[in-house]
């Protein structure tokens, strides 16, 4: 990359993916991109390819592989930003690439997969439900990009997110598929049920609700060993009963949303009680 390249010259603060609960960090001017700097972006590109490959599997009727491809994209999306911080390779280019990849992998791909799997049997309205989900995902990511450099973000400063993150939204949108695969009950493939469900998830993604983030999950010291054991059991359950386990994770996340709202309301009350500086 030449010295005149705006990506290399500008001082950048966030990298791929800049997690929504991440504290912004400065990065000095650089000249060109090293292999170390490109590694996180390569993972982001792999996540993008995985999500789009899910569409290809859906077209051929391999819906299980289609859903797994999107879930793999979510896993890659969760580690690229962490690797970027470990390597000190954050860049504005990476942040923009990650948002584009998220929009395609967790917005367009789930919408098309669910449409081919179920919603196409609901003339017209099924397609509008898929469009609503994809558009809301794009709007959520646009809102995140618009606020990425703002210092005044009440939810983020308190350790919370605003609405459901895009990767989690994709995982929740697939819950009817999890139940259909686990039970074989055609009710969960009903296009009306699936359409209403993904529209509800789309609304939660663009909502202003305070939701839990990794930064807000801080188990007490006495519970840390139990927390580690639970994580191991969860991995074993995913290998043994993946669809029921994914369903349980989704239900658990939704059940924690009222807890998140109560915790954020308590933080707001504590802030209001403090004297203004």
Coordinates of C-alpha atoms in Angstrom, one line a residue:
X1 CA 0.0 0.0 0.0
X2 CA 1.5 3.4 -1.0
X3 CA 2.2 6.3 1.4
X4 CA -0.6 8.2 -0.3
X5 CA -3.2 5.6 0.5
X6 CA -5.8 7.1 2.9
X7 CA -6.2 3.8 4.7
X8 CA -2.6 3.7 5.6
X9 CA -2.1 7.4 6.4
X10 CA -5.1 8.2 8.6
X11 CA -4.9 7.6 12.3
X12 CA -7.4 4.8 13.0
X13 CA -9.0 3.8 16.3
X14 CA -10.9 0.7 15.7
X15 CA -10.3 -2.6 14.0
X16 CA -12.0 -5.7 12.7
X17 CA -14.2 -6.3 14.3
X18 CA -14.4 -3.5 16.7
X19 CA -16.7 -5.1 19.2
X20 CA -19.6 -3.0 20.4
X21 CA -18.4 -3.2 24.0
X22 CA -14.8 -2.5 23.2
X23 CA -12.9 0.6 24.4
X24 CA -11.4 2.6 21.6
X25 CA -7.7 2.5 21.2
X26 CA -5.4 4.7 19.1
X27 CA -3.0 3.4 16.6
X28 CA 0.1 5.2 15.2
X29 CA 0.5 6.1 11.5
X30 CA 1.7 3.1 9.4
X31 CA 3.2 2.5 6.0
X32 CA 1.6 -0.3 4.1
X33 CA 0.1 -3.5 5.5
X34 CA 2.2 -6.3 7.0
X35 CA 1.2 -9.9 7.0
X36 CA 0.4 -9.5 10.7
X37 CA -2.0 -6.7 9.8
X38 CA -3.7 -8.7 7.1
X39 CA -4.4 -11.8 9.2
X40 CA -7.5 -10.4 10.9
X41 CA -8.9 -9.2 7.6
X42 CA -8.3 -12.6 6.1
X43 CA -10.4 -14.1 8.9
X44 CA -13.1 -11.5 8.2
X45 CA -13.0 -12.5 4.5
X46 CA -13.3 -16.1 5.5
X47 CA -16.4 -15.3 7.5
X48 CA -17.9 -13.5 4.5
X49 CA -17.2 -16.5 2.3
X50 CA -18.7 -18.9 4.8
X51 CA -21.9 -16.9 5.1
X52 CA -22.3 -16.6 1.3
X53 CA -21.6 -20.3 0.9
X54 CA -24.6 -20.9 3.1
X55 CA -26.7 -19.4 0.4
X56 CA -25.2 -21.8 -2.1
X57 CA -26.1 -24.8 0.2
X58 CA -29.6 -23.5 0.6
X59 CA -30.1 -23.3 -3.2
X60 CA -29.1 -26.9 -3.5
X61 CA -31.4 -27.9 -0.6
X62 CA -28.6 -28.7 1.9
X63 CA -30.2 -26.6 4.6
X64 CA -28.3 -28.1 7.5
X65 CA -25.0 -27.1 5.9
X66 CA -26.4 -23.7 5.0
X67 CA -27.2 -22.9 8.6
X68 CA -23.9 -24.4 9.9
X69 CA -22.1 -22.2 7.4
X70 CA -23.7 -19.0 8.8
X71 CA -22.9 -20.2 12.4
X72 CA -19.3 -20.8 11.3
X73 CA -19.3 -17.2 10.0
X74 CA -20.5 -16.1 13.4
X75 CA -17.6 -17.9 15.1
X76 CA -15.1 -16.4 12.8
X77 CA -16.6 -13.0 13.3
X78 CA -16.2 -13.4 17.0
X79 CA -12.4 -14.0 16.8
X80 CA -11.2 -11.7 14.1
X81 CA -11.4 -8.6 16.3
X82 CA -9.7 -10.3 19.2
X83 CA -6.9 -11.5 17.0
X84 CA -6.5 -7.9 15.6
X85 CA -6.1 -6.6 19.1
X86 CA -3.6 -9.3 20.1
X87 CA -1.6 -8.5 17.0
X88 CA -2.1 -4.7 17.4
X89 CA -3.4 -4.8 13.8
X90 CA -6.6 -2.7 14.2
X91 CA -7.5 -0.5 11.2
X92 CA -10.4 1.5 9.9
X93 CA -10.3 -0.6 6.7
X94 CA -10.8 -3.8 8.8
X95 CA -13.7 -2.2 10.7
X96 CA -15.4 -1.3 7.4
X97 CA -14.7 -4.7 5.9
X98 CA -16.2 -6.4 8.9
X99 CA -19.4 -4.4 8.8
X100 CA -19.8 -5.3 5.1
X101 CA -19.2 -8.9 5.9
X102 CA -21.7 -8.9 8.8
X103 CA -24.4 -7.4 6.6
X104 CA -24.0 -10.1 4.0
X105 CA -23.3 -13.1 6.3
X106 CA -25.9 -12.2 9.1
X107 CA -28.4 -10.2 7.1
X108 CA -28.7 -11.3 3.5
X109 CA -27.6 -14.9 4.0
X110 CA -30.1 -15.8 6.8
X111 CA -32.9 -14.0 5.0
X112 CA -32.3 -15.9 1.7
X113 CA -31.8 -19.3 3.5
X114 CA -35.0 -18.9 5.5
X115 CA -36.9 -17.8 2.4
X116 CA -35.8 -20.8 0.4
X117 CA -36.4 -23.1 3.3
X118 CA -39.9 -21.9 4.4
X119 CA -41.0 -18.4 3.4
X120 CA -41.3 -18.9 -0.3
X121 CA -44.5 -20.9 0.5
X122 CA -46.1 -17.7 1.8
X123 CA -46.7 -15.7 -1.4
X124 CA -45.4 -12.1 -1.3
X125 CA -45.6 -11.6 2.4
X126 CA -42.9 -14.2 3.0
X127 CA -40.5 -12.3 0.8
X128 CA -41.3 -9.0 2.6
X129 CA -40.5 -10.7 5.9
X130 CA -37.1 -11.8 4.6
X131 CA -36.5 -8.3 3.3
X132 CA -37.5 -6.8 6.6
X133 CA -34.9 -8.9 8.4
X134 CA -32.1 -8.1 5.9
X135 CA -32.9 -4.4 5.9
X136 CA -33.0 -4.2 9.7
X137 CA -29.6 -6.0 10.0
X138 CA -28.1 -3.5 7.6
X139 CA -29.6 -0.6 9.5
X140 CA -28.3 -1.9 12.7
X141 CA -24.8 -2.1 11.3
X142 CA -25.1 1.4 9.8
X143 CA -26.1 2.7 13.2
X144 CA -23.1 1.0 14.8
X145 CA -20.7 2.6 12.2
X146 CA -22.3 6.0 12.7
X147 CA -21.6 5.8 16.4
X148 CA -18.2 4.1 16.3
X149 CA -16.2 7.2 17.1
X150 CA -18.7 8.8 19.5
X151 CA -17.6 9.1 23.1
X152 CA -21.1 9.6 24.5
X153 CA -22.7 6.1 24.2
X154 CA -24.6 5.4 27.4
X155 CA -25.2 1.7 26.8
X156 CA -21.6 1.0 25.8
X157 CA -20.1 3.0 28.7
X158 CA -22.2 1.0 31.1
X159 CA -21.1 -2.3 29.6
X160 CA -24.2 -3.0 27.5
X161 CA -25.1 -3.2 23.8
X162 CA -27.9 -1.4 22.0
X163 CA -30.3 -4.1 20.5
X164 CA -29.3 -7.6 19.5
X165 CA -26.0 -7.9 17.7
X166 CA -26.1 -9.1 14.1
X167 CA -24.5 -12.5 14.6
X168 CA -26.8 -13.3 17.6
X169 CA -29.7 -12.1 15.5
X170 CA -28.8 -14.6 12.8
X171 CA -28.6 -17.4 15.3
X172 CA -31.9 -16.5 16.8
X173 CA -33.6 -16.2 13.4
X174 CA -32.7 -19.8 12.8
X175 CA -34.5 -21.1 15.9
X176 CA -37.5 -22.5 13.9
X177 CA -35.0 -24.5 11.8
X178 CA -33.3 -25.8 15.0
X179 CA -36.7 -27.1 16.3
X180 CA -37.8 -28.4 12.9
X181 CA -34.5 -30.4 12.6
X182 CA -34.6 -31.7 16.2
X183 CA -38.3 -32.7 16.2
X184 CA -39.3 -33.2 12.6
X185 CA -42.5 -31.3 13.3
X186 CA -43.6 -29.4 10.2
X187 CA -45.2 -26.8 12.3
X188 CA -41.9 -25.1 12.8
X189 CA -41.5 -24.8 9.1
X190 CA -44.8 -23.0 8.7
X191 CA -44.0 -19.8 6.7
X192 CA -46.4 -17.6 8.7
X193 CA -44.7 -18.7 12.0
X194 CA -41.2 -18.3 10.5
X195 CA -42.1 -14.9 9.0
X196 CA -43.5 -13.5 12.3
X197 CA -40.5 -14.8 14.1
X198 CA -37.8 -13.2 11.9
X199 CA -39.7 -9.9 11.8
X200 CA -39.7 -9.9 15.7
X201 CA -35.9 -10.6 15.7
X202 CA -35.4 -7.9 13.1
X203 CA -37.2 -5.4 15.4
X204 CA -35.0 -6.4 18.4
X205 CA -31.9 -5.8 16.3
X206 CA -32.8 -2.2 15.5
X207 CA -34.3 -1.5 18.9
X208 CA -32.8 0.8 21.5
X209 CA -33.0 -1.9 24.3
X210 CA -30.0 -2.4 26.4
X211 CA -28.7 -5.9 26.0
X212 CA -26.0 -7.9 27.7
X213 CA -22.5 -7.9 26.4
X214 CA -19.4 -10.0 27.3
X215 CA -18.2 -7.0 29.3
X216 CA -21.2 -7.1 31.5
X217 CA -20.9 -10.8 32.3
X218 CA -18.6 -10.9 35.4
X219 CA -19.1 -14.1 37.4
X220 CA -18.1 -13.9 41.1
X221 CA -14.8 -15.4 42.1
X222 CA -16.6 -18.2 43.9
X223 CA -18.5 -19.2 40.7
X224 CA -15.6 -19.1 38.2
X225 CA -14.8 -22.8 38.4
X226 CA -18.5 -23.6 37.9
X227 CA -18.6 -21.2 35.0
X228 CA -15.7 -23.0 33.3
X229 CA -17.3 -26.4 33.9
X230 CA -20.5 -25.1 32.4
X231 CA -18.7 -23.9 29.3
X232 CA -17.1 -27.4 28.9
X233 CA -20.5 -29.1 29.3
X234 CA -22.0 -26.7 26.7
X235 CA -19.4 -27.7 24.1
X236 CA -20.1 -31.3 24.8
X237 CA -23.8 -30.7 24.4
X238 CA -23.2 -28.9 21.1
X239 CA -21.4 -32.0 19.8
X240 CA -24.0 -34.4 21.1
X241 CA -27.3 -32.6 20.6
X242 CA -26.5 -29.5 18.5
X243 CA -30.0 -28.4 17.6
X244 CA -31.5 -28.7 21.1
X245 CA -28.5 -27.0 22.5
X246 CA -28.7 -24.1 20.1
X247 CA -32.3 -23.7 20.9
X248 CA -31.6 -23.7 24.6
X249 CA -28.9 -21.0 24.1
X250 CA -31.4 -18.9 22.1
X251 CA -34.1 -19.3 24.7
X252 CA -31.6 -18.5 27.5
X253 CA -30.4 -15.3 25.8
X254 CA -34.0 -14.1 25.3
X255 CA -34.8 -14.9 28.9
X256 CA -31.9 -12.8 30.1
X257 CA -33.2 -9.7 28.2
X258 CA -35.5 -8.6 31.1
X259 CA -32.5 -9.0 33.5
X260 CA -30.4 -6.8 31.2
X261 CA -33.1 -4.1 31.2
X262 CA -33.4 -4.2 35.0
X263 CA -29.6 -4.0 35.4
X264 CA -29.3 -1.1 33.0
X265 CA -32.2 0.7 34.7
X266 CA -30.3 0.3 38.0
X267 CA -27.2 1.8 36.4
X268 CA -29.2 4.7 35.1
X269 CA -30.6 5.4 38.6
X270 CA -27.1 5.2 40.1
X271 CA -25.8 7.7 37.5
X272 CA -28.7 10.0 38.1
X273 CA -28.0 10.0 41.9
X274 CA -24.4 11.0 41.4
X275 CA -23.7 14.8 41.4
X276 CA -23.2 16.3 38.0
X277 CA -19.6 17.1 37.2

